[in-house]
CSV table of C-alpha atoms and ligand atoms in Angstrom, one decimal:
chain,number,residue,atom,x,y,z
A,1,UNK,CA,11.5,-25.2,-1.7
A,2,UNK,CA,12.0,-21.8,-1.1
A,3,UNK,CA,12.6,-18.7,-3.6
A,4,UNK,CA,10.0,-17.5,-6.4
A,5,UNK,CA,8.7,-19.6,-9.4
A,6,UNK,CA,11.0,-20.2,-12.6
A,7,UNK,CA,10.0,-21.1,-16.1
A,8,UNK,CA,10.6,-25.3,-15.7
A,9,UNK,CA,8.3,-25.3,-12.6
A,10,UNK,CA,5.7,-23.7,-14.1
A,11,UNK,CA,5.5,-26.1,-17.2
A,12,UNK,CA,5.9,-28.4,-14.5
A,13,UNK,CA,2.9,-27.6,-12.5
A,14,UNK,CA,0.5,-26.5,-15.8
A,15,UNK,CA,1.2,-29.9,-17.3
A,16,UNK,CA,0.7,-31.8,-13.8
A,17,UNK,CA,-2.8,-30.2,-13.3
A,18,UNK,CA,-3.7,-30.6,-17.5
A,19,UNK,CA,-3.8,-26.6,-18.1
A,20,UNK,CA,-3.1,-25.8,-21.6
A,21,UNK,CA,-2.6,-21.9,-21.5
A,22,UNK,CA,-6.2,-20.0,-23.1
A,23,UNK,CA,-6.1,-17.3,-25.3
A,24,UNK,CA,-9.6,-16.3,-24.2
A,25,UNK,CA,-8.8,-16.2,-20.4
A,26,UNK,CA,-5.5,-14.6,-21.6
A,27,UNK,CA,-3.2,-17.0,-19.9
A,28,UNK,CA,0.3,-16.0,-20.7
A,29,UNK,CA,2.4,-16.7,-17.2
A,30,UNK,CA,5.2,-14.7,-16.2
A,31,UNK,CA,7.8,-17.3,-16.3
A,32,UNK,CA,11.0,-14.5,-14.2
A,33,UNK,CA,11.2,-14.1,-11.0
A,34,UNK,CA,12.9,-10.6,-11.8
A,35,UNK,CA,9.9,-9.1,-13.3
A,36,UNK,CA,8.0,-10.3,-10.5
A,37,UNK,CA,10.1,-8.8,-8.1
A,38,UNK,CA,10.0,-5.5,-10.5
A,39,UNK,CA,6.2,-5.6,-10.5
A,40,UNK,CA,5.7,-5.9,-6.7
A,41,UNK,CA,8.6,-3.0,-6.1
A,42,UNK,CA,7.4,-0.5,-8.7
A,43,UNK,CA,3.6,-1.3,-6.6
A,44,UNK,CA,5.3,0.0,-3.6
A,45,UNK,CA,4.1,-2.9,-2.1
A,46,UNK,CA,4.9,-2.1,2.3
A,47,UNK,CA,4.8,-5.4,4.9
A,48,UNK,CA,1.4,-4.6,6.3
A,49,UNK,CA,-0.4,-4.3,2.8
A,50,UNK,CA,-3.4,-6.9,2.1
A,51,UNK,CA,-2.8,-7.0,-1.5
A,52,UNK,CA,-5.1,-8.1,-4.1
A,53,UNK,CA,-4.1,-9.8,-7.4
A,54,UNK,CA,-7.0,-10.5,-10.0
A,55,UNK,CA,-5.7,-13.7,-11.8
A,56,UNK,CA,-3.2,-15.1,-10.3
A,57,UNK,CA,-2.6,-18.0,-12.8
A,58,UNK,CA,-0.2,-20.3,-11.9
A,59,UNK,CA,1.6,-17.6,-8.6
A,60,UNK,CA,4.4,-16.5,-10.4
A,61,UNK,CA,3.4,-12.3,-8.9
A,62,UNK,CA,1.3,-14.3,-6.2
A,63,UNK,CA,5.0,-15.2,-4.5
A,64,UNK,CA,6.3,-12.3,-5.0
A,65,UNK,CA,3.9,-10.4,-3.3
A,66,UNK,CA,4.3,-12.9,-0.5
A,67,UNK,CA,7.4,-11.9,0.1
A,68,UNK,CA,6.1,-8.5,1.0
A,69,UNK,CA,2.6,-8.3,1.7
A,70,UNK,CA,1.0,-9.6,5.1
A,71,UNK,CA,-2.2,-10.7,3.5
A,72,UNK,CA,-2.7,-12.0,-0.4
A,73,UNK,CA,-6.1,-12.1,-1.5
A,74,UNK,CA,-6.2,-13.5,-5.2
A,75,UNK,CA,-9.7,-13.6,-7.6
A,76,UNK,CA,-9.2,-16.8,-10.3
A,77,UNK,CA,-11.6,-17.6,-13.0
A,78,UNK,CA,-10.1,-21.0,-13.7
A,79,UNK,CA,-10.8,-23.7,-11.0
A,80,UNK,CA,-7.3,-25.6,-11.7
A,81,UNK,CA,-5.7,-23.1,-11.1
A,82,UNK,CA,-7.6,-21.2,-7.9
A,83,UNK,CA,-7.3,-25.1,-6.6
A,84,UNK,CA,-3.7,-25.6,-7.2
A,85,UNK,CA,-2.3,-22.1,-6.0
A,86,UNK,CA,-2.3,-23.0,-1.8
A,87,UNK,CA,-0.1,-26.1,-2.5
A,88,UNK,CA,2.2,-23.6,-4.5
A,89,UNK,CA,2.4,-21.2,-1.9
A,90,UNK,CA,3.1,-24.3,0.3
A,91,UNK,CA,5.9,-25.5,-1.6
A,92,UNK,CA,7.5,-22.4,-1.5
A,93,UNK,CA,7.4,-22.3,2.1
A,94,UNK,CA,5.1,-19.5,2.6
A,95,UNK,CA,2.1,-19.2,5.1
A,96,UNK,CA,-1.0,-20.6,3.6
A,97,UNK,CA,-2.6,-18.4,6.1
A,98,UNK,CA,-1.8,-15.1,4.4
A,99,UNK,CA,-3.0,-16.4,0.9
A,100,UNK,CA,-7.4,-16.0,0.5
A,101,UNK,CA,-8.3,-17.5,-3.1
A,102,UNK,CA,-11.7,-16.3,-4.5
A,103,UNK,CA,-12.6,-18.6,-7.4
A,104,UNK,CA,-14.5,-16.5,-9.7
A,105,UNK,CA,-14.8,-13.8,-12.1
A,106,UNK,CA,-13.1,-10.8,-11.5
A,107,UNK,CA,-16.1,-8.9,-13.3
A,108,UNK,CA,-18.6,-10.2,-10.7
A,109,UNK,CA,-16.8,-9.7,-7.4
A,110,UNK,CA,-18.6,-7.1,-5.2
A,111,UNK,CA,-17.2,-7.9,-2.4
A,112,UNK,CA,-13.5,-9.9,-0.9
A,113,UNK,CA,-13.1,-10.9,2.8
A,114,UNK,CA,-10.3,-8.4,3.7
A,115,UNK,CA,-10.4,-4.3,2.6
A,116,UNK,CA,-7.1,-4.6,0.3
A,117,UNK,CA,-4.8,-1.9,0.1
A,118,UNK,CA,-2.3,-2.4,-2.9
A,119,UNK,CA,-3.5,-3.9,-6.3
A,120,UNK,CA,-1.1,-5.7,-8.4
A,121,UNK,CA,-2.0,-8.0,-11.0
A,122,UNK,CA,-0.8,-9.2,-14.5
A,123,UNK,CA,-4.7,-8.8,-16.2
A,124,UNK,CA,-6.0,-10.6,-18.6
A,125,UNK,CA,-6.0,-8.6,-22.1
A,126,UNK,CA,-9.7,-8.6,-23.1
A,127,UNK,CA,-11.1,-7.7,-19.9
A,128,UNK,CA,-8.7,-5.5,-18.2
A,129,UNK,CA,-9.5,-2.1,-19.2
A,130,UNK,CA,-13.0,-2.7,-17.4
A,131,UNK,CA,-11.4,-5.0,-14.2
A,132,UNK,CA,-9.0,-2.2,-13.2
A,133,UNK,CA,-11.7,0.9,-13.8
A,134,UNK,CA,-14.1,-1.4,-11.6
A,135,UNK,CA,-11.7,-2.8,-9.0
A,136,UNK,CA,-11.0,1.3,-8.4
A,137,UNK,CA,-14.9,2.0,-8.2
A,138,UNK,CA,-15.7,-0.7,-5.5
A,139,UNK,CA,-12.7,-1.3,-3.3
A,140,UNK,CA,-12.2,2.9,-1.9
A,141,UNK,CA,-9.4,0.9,0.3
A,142,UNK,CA,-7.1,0.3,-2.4
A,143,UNK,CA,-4.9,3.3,-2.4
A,144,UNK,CA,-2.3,2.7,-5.2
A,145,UNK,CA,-1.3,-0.5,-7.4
A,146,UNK,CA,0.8,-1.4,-10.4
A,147,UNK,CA,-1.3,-3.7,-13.4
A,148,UNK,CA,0.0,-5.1,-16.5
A,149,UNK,CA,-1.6,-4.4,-19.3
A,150,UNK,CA,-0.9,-4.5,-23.3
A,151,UNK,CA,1.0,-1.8,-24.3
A,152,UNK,CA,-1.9,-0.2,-26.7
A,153,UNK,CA,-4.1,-0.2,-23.6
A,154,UNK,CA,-1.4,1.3,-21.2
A,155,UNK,CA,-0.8,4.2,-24.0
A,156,UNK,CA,-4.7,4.5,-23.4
A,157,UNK,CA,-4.8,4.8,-19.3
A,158,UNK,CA,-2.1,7.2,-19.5
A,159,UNK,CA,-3.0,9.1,-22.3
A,160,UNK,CA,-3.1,13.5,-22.0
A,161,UNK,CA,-6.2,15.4,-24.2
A,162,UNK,CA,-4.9,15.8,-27.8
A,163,UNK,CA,-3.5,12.6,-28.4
A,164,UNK,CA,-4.4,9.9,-30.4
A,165,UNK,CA,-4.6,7.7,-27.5
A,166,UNK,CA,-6.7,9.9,-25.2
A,167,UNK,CA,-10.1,8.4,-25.1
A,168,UNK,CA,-13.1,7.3,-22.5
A,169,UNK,CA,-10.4,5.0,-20.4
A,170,UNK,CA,-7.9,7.9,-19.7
A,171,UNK,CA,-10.5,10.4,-18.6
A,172,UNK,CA,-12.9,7.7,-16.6
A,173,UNK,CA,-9.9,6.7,-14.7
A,174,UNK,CA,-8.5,9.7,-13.3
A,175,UNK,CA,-11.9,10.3,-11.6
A,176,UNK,CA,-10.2,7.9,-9.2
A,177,UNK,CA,-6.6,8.2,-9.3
A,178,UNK,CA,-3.2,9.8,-10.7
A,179,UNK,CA,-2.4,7.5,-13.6
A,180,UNK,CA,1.2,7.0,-14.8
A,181,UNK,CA,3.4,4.8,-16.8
A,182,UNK,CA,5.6,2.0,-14.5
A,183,UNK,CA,8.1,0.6,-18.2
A,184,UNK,CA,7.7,-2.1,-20.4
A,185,UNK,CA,8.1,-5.6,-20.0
A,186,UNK,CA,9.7,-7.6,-22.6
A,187,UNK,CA,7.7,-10.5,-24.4
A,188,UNK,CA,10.2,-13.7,-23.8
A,189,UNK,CA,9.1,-13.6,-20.2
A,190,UNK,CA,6.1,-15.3,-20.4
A,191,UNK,CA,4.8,-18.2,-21.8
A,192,UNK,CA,3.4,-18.5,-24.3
A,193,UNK,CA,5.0,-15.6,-25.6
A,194,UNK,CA,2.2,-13.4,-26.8
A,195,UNK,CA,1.7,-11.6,-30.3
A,196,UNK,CA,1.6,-8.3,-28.5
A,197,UNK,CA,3.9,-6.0,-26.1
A,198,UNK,CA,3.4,-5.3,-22.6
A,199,UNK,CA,3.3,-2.2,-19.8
A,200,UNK,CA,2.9,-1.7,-16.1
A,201,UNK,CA,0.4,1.1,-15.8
A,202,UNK,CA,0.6,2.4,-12.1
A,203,UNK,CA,-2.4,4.2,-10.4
A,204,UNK,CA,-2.4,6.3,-7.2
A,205,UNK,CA,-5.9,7.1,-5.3
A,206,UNK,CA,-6.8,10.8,-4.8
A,207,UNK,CA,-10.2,12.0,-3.1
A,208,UNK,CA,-12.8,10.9,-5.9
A,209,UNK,CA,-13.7,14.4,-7.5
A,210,UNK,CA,-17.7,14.0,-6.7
A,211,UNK,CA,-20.6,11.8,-5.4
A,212,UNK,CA,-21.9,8.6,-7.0
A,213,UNK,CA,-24.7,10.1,-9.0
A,214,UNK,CA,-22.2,12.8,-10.2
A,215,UNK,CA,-19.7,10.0,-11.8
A,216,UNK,CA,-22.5,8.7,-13.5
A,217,UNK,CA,-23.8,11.7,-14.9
A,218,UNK,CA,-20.0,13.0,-16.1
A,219,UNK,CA,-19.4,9.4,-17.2
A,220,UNK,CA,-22.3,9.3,-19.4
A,221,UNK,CA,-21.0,12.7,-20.6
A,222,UNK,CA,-18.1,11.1,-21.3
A,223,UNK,CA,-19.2,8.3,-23.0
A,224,UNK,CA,-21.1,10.4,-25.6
A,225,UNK,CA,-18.4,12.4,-26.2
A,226,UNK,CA,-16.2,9.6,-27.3
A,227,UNK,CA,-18.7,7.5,-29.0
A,228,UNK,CA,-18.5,10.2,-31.6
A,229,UNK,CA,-15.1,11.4,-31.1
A,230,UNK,CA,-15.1,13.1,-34.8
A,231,UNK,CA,-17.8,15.6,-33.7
A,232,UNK,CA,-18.1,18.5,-31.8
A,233,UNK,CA,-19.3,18.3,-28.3
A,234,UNK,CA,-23.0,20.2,-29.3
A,235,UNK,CA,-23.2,17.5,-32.1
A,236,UNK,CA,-21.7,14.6,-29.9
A,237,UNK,CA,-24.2,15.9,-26.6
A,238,UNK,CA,-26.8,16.5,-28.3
A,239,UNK,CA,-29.1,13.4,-27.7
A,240,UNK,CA,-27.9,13.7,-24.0
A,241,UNK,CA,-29.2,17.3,-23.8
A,242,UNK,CA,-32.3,16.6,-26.3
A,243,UNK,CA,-31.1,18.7,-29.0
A,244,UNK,CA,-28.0,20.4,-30.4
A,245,UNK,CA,-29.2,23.7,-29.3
A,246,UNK,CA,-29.7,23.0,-25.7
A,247,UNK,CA,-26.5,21.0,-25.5
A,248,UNK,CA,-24.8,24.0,-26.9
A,249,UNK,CA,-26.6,26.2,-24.5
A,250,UNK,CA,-25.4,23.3,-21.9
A,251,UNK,CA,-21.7,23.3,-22.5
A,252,UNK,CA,-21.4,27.1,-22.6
A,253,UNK,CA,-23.0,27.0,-19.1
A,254,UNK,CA,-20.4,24.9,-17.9
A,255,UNK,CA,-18.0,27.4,-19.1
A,256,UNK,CA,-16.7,24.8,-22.2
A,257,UNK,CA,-16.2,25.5,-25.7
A,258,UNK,CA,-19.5,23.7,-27.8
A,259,UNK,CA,-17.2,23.6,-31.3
A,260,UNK,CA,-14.7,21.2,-29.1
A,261,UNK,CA,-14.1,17.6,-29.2
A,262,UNK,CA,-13.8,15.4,-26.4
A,263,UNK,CA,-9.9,14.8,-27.0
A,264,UNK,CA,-9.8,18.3,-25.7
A,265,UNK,CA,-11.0,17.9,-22.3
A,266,UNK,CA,-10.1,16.8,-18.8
A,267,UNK,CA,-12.0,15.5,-16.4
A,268,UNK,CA,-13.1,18.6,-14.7
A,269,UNK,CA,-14.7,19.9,-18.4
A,270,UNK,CA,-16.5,16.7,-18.4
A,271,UNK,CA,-17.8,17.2,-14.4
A,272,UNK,CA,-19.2,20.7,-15.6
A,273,UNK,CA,-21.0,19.7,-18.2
A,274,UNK,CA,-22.5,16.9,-16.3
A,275,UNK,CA,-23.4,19.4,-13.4
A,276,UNK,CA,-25.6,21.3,-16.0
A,277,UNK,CA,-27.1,17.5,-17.4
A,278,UNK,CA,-28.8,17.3,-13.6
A,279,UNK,CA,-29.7,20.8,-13.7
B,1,SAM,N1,-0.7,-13.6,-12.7
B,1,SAM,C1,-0.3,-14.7,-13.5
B,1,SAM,C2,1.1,-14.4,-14.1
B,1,SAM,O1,1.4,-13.2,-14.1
B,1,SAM,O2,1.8,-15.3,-14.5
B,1,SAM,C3,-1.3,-15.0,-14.7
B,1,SAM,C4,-1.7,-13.8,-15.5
B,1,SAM,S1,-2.6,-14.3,-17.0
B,1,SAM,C5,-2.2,-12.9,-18.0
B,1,SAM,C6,-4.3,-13.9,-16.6
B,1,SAM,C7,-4.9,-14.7,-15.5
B,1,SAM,O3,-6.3,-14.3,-15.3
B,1,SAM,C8,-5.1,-16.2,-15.9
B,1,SAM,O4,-4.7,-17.0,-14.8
B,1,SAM,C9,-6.6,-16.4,-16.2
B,1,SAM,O5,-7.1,-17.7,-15.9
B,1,SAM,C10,-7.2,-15.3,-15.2
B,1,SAM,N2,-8.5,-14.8,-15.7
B,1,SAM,C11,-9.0,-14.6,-16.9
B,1,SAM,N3,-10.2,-14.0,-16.9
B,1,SAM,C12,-10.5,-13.9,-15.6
B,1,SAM,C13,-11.6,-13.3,-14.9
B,1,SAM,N4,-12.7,-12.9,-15.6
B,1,SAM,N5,-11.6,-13.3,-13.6
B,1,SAM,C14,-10.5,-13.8,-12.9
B,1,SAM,N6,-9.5,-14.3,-13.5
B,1,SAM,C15,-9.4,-14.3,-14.8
């Protein structure tokens, strides 16, 4: 059987192997082969890619990117469904060969077989905020990838200072990469159709703007600026800097405004105040 997986099969195969979709592991399938294709297109997805996909469910993207993709490496919680994805691909007529399924959690995975290039994956809700920011920290060989996320979080990862939806997420991110919006996807194309609405959030690698201890230091910075987002940076730094004062004295060094809030500043504001945290 060749082609992608449609909505009957996938019933098909869930009630075959006794998977009941979980809220907690966030299993809502993509049930069109249309968005699938989208997904894998808008990832820019080239024939010598060794893609990665963190939860592949039941394959619906893990075909897709079959189609494309010389190598597949996929990271599944659920053992049903990390056993039953080779005789999927097989079905489907693709090479078992190209497919390498991890069974585990995405949130312990230090390390995968193959270097993977591309990232694409349809992430499950509660975690995916940390799986992508992660999945960018470890694997330096992924240059670019496409994830599907809930709308509110994708407003979130793409969000510019000043607005509402600009927060630890947005900034932490773009230590790694360019961050931009890839559309909506509608909610009748999964199943079950979920309470919520959904984006594809697409990220592209730049050079990482500093060394290891550097991220943590600005990402500690960042953290305690957005713990207290209300305050003003001398208020919100201050038990970093062990005191308002020196936190003021602090942030002036690095050339930002103390009365500020977080919301105001990019990355680079964040990386100078850090700079001064070491001094
Ligand atoms: N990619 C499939 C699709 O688009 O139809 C399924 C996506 S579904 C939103 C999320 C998938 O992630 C489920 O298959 C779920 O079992 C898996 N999952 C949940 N938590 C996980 C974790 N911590 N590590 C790896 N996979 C996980």
């Amino acid at each position: 059987m060749s082609g992608l997986l449609g909505a009957a099969e996938i019933r098909e195969i869930a009630s075959r192997i006794g998977v009941n979709p979980t809220k907690k592991l966030g299993q809502n399938f993509v049930v069109d082969a249309n968005t699938c294709r989208r997904i894998v297109k808008s990832a820019d997805v080239h024939e010598g890619d060794i893609a990665l996909e963190i939860g592949p469910g039941l394959g619906s993207l893990t075909l897709a990117l079959l189609e494309v993709a010389q190598e597949v490496i996929v990271i599944e919680i659920d053992e049903r469904l990390a056993a039953e994805l080779p005789h999927t691909v097989q079905r489907h007529e693709f090479d078992t060969h190209r497919l390498t399924v991890v069974t585990q959690d995405a949130m312990v995975v230090d390390s995968l077989p193959l270097a993977p290039t591309v990232l694409v994956a349809n992430l499950p809700y509660n975690i995916s905020v940390p799986v992508l920011l992660r999945y960018m920290e470890k694997f330096p060989t992924l240059r670019s990838g496409v994830v599907m996320v809930q709308s509110e979080v994708a407003d979130r990862l793409v969000a510019s200072p000043g607005s509402k939806n600009y927060g630890s997420p947005s900034v932490k991110a773009t230590w790694w990469a360019d961050m931009s919006s890839a559309g909506t996807v509608g909610r009748s194309i999964f199943w079950p159709v979920p309470n919520v609405d959904s984006s594809l959030v697409r990220f592209v690698r730049h050079e990482a703007a500093g060394d290891e201890s550097l991220r943590l230091a600005t990402f500690m910075v960042i953290d305690a600026a957005f713990a207290q987002r209300r305050k003003m940076l001398r208020g919100a730094l201050s038990e970093l800097f062990g005191g308002s004062a020196a936190a003021s004295d602090a942030i002036l060094a690095a050339g930002v405004d103390p009365t500020s809030r977080g919301e105001a500043l990019l990355l680079p504001d964040f990386i100078k105040i850090a700079t001064q945290l070491s001094r």
